[in-house]
Amino acid sequence: MLLFFYSCFLYLLQPWIWLIFWRRCRRNVLYRQFWRERIGLQFLSKSDVWVHCVSLGEAKVIIPTLLALFDQYPSLIFYVTCSSPSARALIEKKLGHHVSFGYLPFDFYFCMRRFIEQLQPKICLIVEREWWPNMLGILERKKIPVVLCNARLSESSLRQYYPWRWFMRSVLSAFTEVLVQAQQDKKRLEKLGIPSTRMLVTGSVKYDLEIEKAVIDEAISWRNQWVDRPVWVAGSVHASEFNAILSVHQKLLQKHENALLVIAPRHPERFELCAKRIELKNLKMAKRSLKNHVHDSIQVLLVDTIGELLLFYGTADVVFIGGSLVEYGGHNPIEAAALSVPCLIGPYHENFVEICAKLHEKKGLSYIGDAIELYQHVLFYFTTPEVARNHGVAGLDVVTANQGATLVQYNTIASYLAEL
């Protein structure tokens, strides 16, 4: 009955849902592609295992586990869904030879039912936090096991869900097993109605990052070109942070006239907006997409490409993690820490509280309250390179010490697949 009312409410919201999606399509033309998949009108073959990873970060998390599962269970048919063009591109690049893939339909009941009835999965693996009520309700009614991998729930998200816990309890009952990142996540999920007996604390799979040697070699090559320049990287930056970061760089140039900012917007549809903001600040810019030479007079390198943030993290003296000066929740600092680079993160990092706390405890990460403190910390690392190196090594030690969750996740999932 609850799902019936949810579906009715969702249909009433259709005009707004389509308006939001239309605006997204205007900003990023890639969202206009494969639109039939968004409404469940694609034609699918039966698959044994359905894997859903909503965006690029979740796709990165599950790919190593999937590659190992392909080797162990070559006869099983996998189908992978996502919701963003960047995740789709990564899935095609890394898994395209092994799986079929597509976009997850909107959670309208008839779209989702048609999709699942065509796919007929024997098990569904969901990465981190995709709790679509109709999707989970249909899977539960069909008695299809659902495993939630690398699950997390921030305190702010709990506050949003808690008033609706009577509804969330029925939605989350679809999960057969939940693999959670930390004990705190487990406690929060219990408050929403998931029994502790269904949850296993594995640690975060994000620590099990494998950086390809080619990426490290290319980062070293770039850094050798900038050997006499202080470099900082602002990664996964949101549009509302552009001005603050560029203003910080203008102040840094007054102290270090050869300083270089490498800025990577979080969303591809914001690349051009970022370029315009850089021009308005009268900063000399090179664009990565144009393969511009970053000569000594260039003050900002705009990374307007997808999948190269890790490379440029490896060139930095210090990294700022975007989405944290605004109320977005922050992004993953592990990638920078794994490259022995000290990290800075703003006050809004609730999506990665436990990870940030571990890095901060060992000085691999520093908290900053605003743009003024961002300037002060970047300047500090520019003027004390030995401290920057020590803090970077400390961050790498934290990453190494917390690895192993992927193996636990793999073993748990494999135990289900062995029964198919």
PDB file of C-alpha atoms in Angstrom, residues 236-347:
ATOM      1  CA  SER A 236      35.704  17.804  -7.905  1.00  0.00           C
ATOM      2  CA  VAL A 237      34.874  21.495  -7.558  1.00  0.00           C
ATOM      3  CA  HIS A 238      31.257  22.650  -7.672  1.00  0.00           C
ATOM      4  CA  ALA A 239      30.126  25.749  -9.550  1.00  0.00           C
ATOM      5  CA  SER A 240      29.378  27.673  -6.352  1.00  0.00           C
ATOM      6  CA  GLU A 241      33.013  27.174  -5.289  1.00  0.00           C
ATOM      7  CA  PHE A 242      34.655  28.479  -8.470  1.00  0.00           C
ATOM      8  CA  ASN A 243      34.903  32.135  -7.434  1.00  0.00           C
ATOM      9  CA  ALA A 244      36.279  31.388  -3.968  1.00  0.00           C
ATOM     10  CA  ILE A 245      38.993  29.078  -5.303  1.00  0.00           C
ATOM     11  CA  LEU A 246      40.032  31.455  -8.076  1.00  0.00           C
ATOM     12  CA  SER A 247      40.173  34.348  -5.589  1.00  0.00           C
ATOM     13  CA  VAL A 248      42.404  32.257  -3.325  1.00  0.00           C
ATOM     14  CA  HIS A 249      44.718  31.631  -6.266  1.00  0.00           C
ATOM     15  CA  GLN A 250      44.884  35.338  -7.068  1.00  0.00           C
ATOM     16  CA  LYS A 251      46.062  35.976  -3.502  1.00  0.00           C
ATOM     17  CA  LEU A 252      48.604  33.152  -3.728  1.00  0.00           C
ATOM     18  CA  LEU A 253      50.052  34.694  -6.891  1.00  0.00           C
ATOM     19  CA  GLN A 254      50.891  37.796  -4.870  1.00  0.00           C
ATOM     20  CA  LYS A 255      53.197  35.644  -2.721  1.00  0.00           C
ATOM     21  CA  HIS A 256      54.265  33.075  -5.343  1.00  0.00           C
ATOM     22  CA  GLU A 257      54.011  34.642  -8.779  1.00  0.00           C
ATOM     23  CA  ASN A 258      54.761  31.329 -10.524  1.00  0.00           C
ATOM     24  CA  ALA A 259      52.119  29.312  -8.621  1.00  0.00           C
ATOM     25  CA  LEU A 260      49.892  27.035 -10.689  1.00  0.00           C
ATOM     26  CA  LEU A 261      46.299  26.060  -9.929  1.00  0.00           C
ATOM     27  CA  VAL A 262      44.943  22.886 -11.522  1.00  0.00           C
ATOM     28  CA  ILE A 263      41.154  23.031 -11.244  1.00  0.00           C
ATOM     29  CA  ALA A 264      38.841  20.119 -12.092  1.00  0.00           C
ATOM     30  CA  PRO A 265      35.077  20.843 -12.011  1.00  0.00           C
ATOM     31  CA  ARG A 266      32.940  18.033 -10.626  1.00  0.00           C
ATOM     32  CA  HIS A 267      30.422  18.110 -13.468  1.00  0.00           C
ATOM     33  CA  PRO A 268      31.353  18.200 -17.187  1.00  0.00           C
ATOM     34  CA  GLU A 269      28.455  20.548 -17.939  1.00  0.00           C
ATOM     35  CA  ARG A 270      30.241  23.158 -15.790  1.00  0.00           C
ATOM     36  CA  PHE A 271      33.510  23.135 -17.755  1.00  0.00           C
ATOM     37  CA  GLU A 272      32.609  26.175 -19.860  1.00  0.00           C
ATOM     38  CA  LEU A 273      31.244  28.093 -16.878  1.00  0.00           C
ATOM     39  CA  CYS A 274      34.525  27.517 -15.056  1.00  0.00           C
ATOM     40  CA  ALA A 275      36.485  28.725 -18.097  1.00  0.00           C
ATOM     41  CA  LYS A 276      34.417  31.929 -18.171  1.00  0.00           C
ATOM     42  CA  ARG A 277      35.017  32.527 -14.463  1.00  0.00           C
ATOM     43  CA  ILE A 278      38.765  32.097 -14.986  1.00  0.00           C
ATOM     44  CA  GLU A 279      38.688  34.638 -17.823  1.00  0.00           C
ATOM     45  CA  LEU A 280      36.686  37.090 -15.692  1.00  0.00           C
ATOM     46  CA  LYS A 281      39.406  36.858 -13.036  1.00  0.00           C
ATOM     47  CA  ASN A 282      41.990  37.775 -15.720  1.00  0.00           C
ATOM     48  CA  LEU A 283      43.968  34.618 -15.059  1.00  0.00           C
ATOM     49  CA  LYS A 284      45.989  33.057 -17.866  1.00  0.00           C
ATOM     50  CA  MET A 285      44.480  29.669 -18.615  1.00  0.00           C
ATOM     51  CA  ALA A 286      45.309  26.452 -20.440  1.00  0.00           C
ATOM     52  CA  LYS A 287      42.661  23.833 -21.216  1.00  0.00           C
ATOM     53  CA  ARG A 288      43.502  20.175 -20.865  1.00  0.00           C
ATOM     54  CA  SER A 289      41.021  19.225 -23.605  1.00  0.00           C
ATOM     55  CA  LEU A 290      42.932  21.362 -26.119  1.00  0.00           C
ATOM     56  CA  LYS A 291      46.291  19.873 -25.096  1.00  0.00           C
ATOM     57  CA  ASN A 292      47.535  23.413 -24.465  1.00  0.00           C
ATOM     58  CA  HIS A 293      51.166  23.679 -23.439  1.00  0.00           C
ATOM     59  CA  VAL A 294      51.346  24.743 -19.787  1.00  0.00           C
ATOM     60  CA  HIS A 295      54.203  27.206 -20.109  1.00  0.00           C
ATOM     61  CA  ASP A 296      55.513  29.330 -17.259  1.00  0.00           C
ATOM     62  CA  SER A 297      53.070  32.188 -17.845  1.00  0.00           C
ATOM     63  CA  ILE A 298      50.010  29.924 -17.431  1.00  0.00           C
ATOM     64  CA  GLN A 299      48.387  30.464 -14.028  1.00  0.00           C
ATOM     65  CA  VAL A 300      45.469  28.005 -14.210  1.00  0.00           C
ATOM     66  CA  LEU A 301      45.132  24.627 -15.905  1.00  0.00           C
ATOM     67  CA  LEU A 302      41.467  23.738 -16.416  1.00  0.00           C
ATOM     68  CA  VAL A 303      40.960  19.970 -16.425  1.00  0.00           C
ATOM     69  CA  ASP A 304      37.962  19.887 -18.764  1.00  0.00           C
ATOM     70  CA  THR A 305      38.308  16.167 -19.423  1.00  0.00           C
ATOM     71  CA  ILE A 306      36.907  13.079 -17.705  1.00  0.00           C
ATOM     72  CA  GLY A 307      38.946  10.507 -15.801  1.00  0.00           C
ATOM     73  CA  GLU A 308      42.188  12.452 -15.346  1.00  0.00           C
ATOM     74  CA  LEU A 309      41.777  13.848 -11.838  1.00  0.00           C
ATOM     75  CA  LEU A 310      43.921  11.096 -10.311  1.00  0.00           C
ATOM     76  CA  LEU A 311      46.722  11.954 -12.732  1.00  0.00           C
ATOM     77  CA  PHE A 312      46.774  15.612 -11.711  1.00  0.00           C
ATOM     78  CA  TYR A 313      46.472  14.838  -8.007  1.00  0.00           C
ATOM     79  CA  GLY A 314      49.862  13.204  -8.468  1.00  0.00           C
ATOM     80  CA  THR A 315      51.386  16.510  -9.619  1.00  0.00           C
ATOM     81  CA  ALA A 316      50.321  18.548  -6.585  1.00  0.00           C
ATOM     82  CA  ASP A 317      52.020  19.904  -3.493  1.00  0.00           C
ATOM     83  CA  VAL A 318      48.595  20.046  -1.841  1.00  0.00           C
ATOM     84  CA  VAL A 319      45.036  19.153  -2.870  1.00  0.00           C
ATOM     85  CA  PHE A 320      41.724  20.791  -2.002  1.00  0.00           C
ATOM     86  CA  ILE A 321      38.748  18.408  -2.050  1.00  0.00           C
ATOM     87  CA  GLY A 322      35.745  20.132  -3.632  1.00  0.00           C
ATOM     88  CA  GLY A 323      32.101  19.988  -2.665  1.00  0.00           C
ATOM     89  CA  SER A 324      33.115  20.902   0.871  1.00  0.00           C
ATOM     90  CA  LEU A 325      33.001  24.722   0.903  1.00  0.00           C
ATOM     91  CA  VAL A 326      29.306  24.404   0.045  1.00  0.00           C
ATOM     92  CA  GLU A 327      26.636  22.177   1.563  1.00  0.00           C
ATOM     93  CA  TYR A 328      27.195  19.229  -0.724  1.00  0.00           C
ATOM     94  CA  GLY A 329      28.908  16.797   1.636  1.00  0.00           C
ATOM     95  CA  GLY A 330      32.402  16.678   0.170  1.00  0.00           C
ATOM     96  CA  HIS A 331      34.105  14.126  -2.025  1.00  0.00           C
ATOM     97  CA  ASN A 332      36.562  11.287  -1.605  1.00  0.00           C
ATOM     98  CA  PRO A 333      40.013  12.359  -0.267  1.00  0.00           C
ATOM     99  CA  ILE A 334      41.505   8.857  -0.523  1.00  0.00           C
ATOM    100  CA  GLU A 335      42.635   9.257  -4.136  1.00  0.00           C
ATOM    101  CA  ALA A 336      44.873  12.200  -3.256  1.00  0.00           C
ATOM    102  CA  ALA A 337      46.093  10.594  -0.025  1.00  0.00           C
ATOM    103  CA  ALA A 338      47.010   7.410  -1.911  1.00  0.00           C
ATOM    104  CA  LEU A 339      49.392   9.534  -3.990  1.00  0.00           C
ATOM    105  CA  SER A 340      51.133  10.906  -0.863  1.00  0.00           C
ATOM    106  CA  VAL A 341      49.636  14.369  -1.263  1.00  0.00           C
ATOM    107  CA  PRO A 342      48.309  16.293   1.785  1.00  0.00           C
ATOM    108  CA  CYS A 343      44.597  17.115   1.570  1.00  0.00           C
ATOM    109  CA  LEU A 344      42.460  20.085   2.584  1.00  0.00           C
ATOM    110  CA  ILE A 345      38.700  19.802   3.002  1.00  0.00           C
ATOM    111  CA  GLY A 346      36.014  22.309   3.942  1.00  0.00           C
ATOM    112  CA  PRO A 347      33.396  22.215   6.711  1.00  0.00           C
TER     113      PRO A 347
END
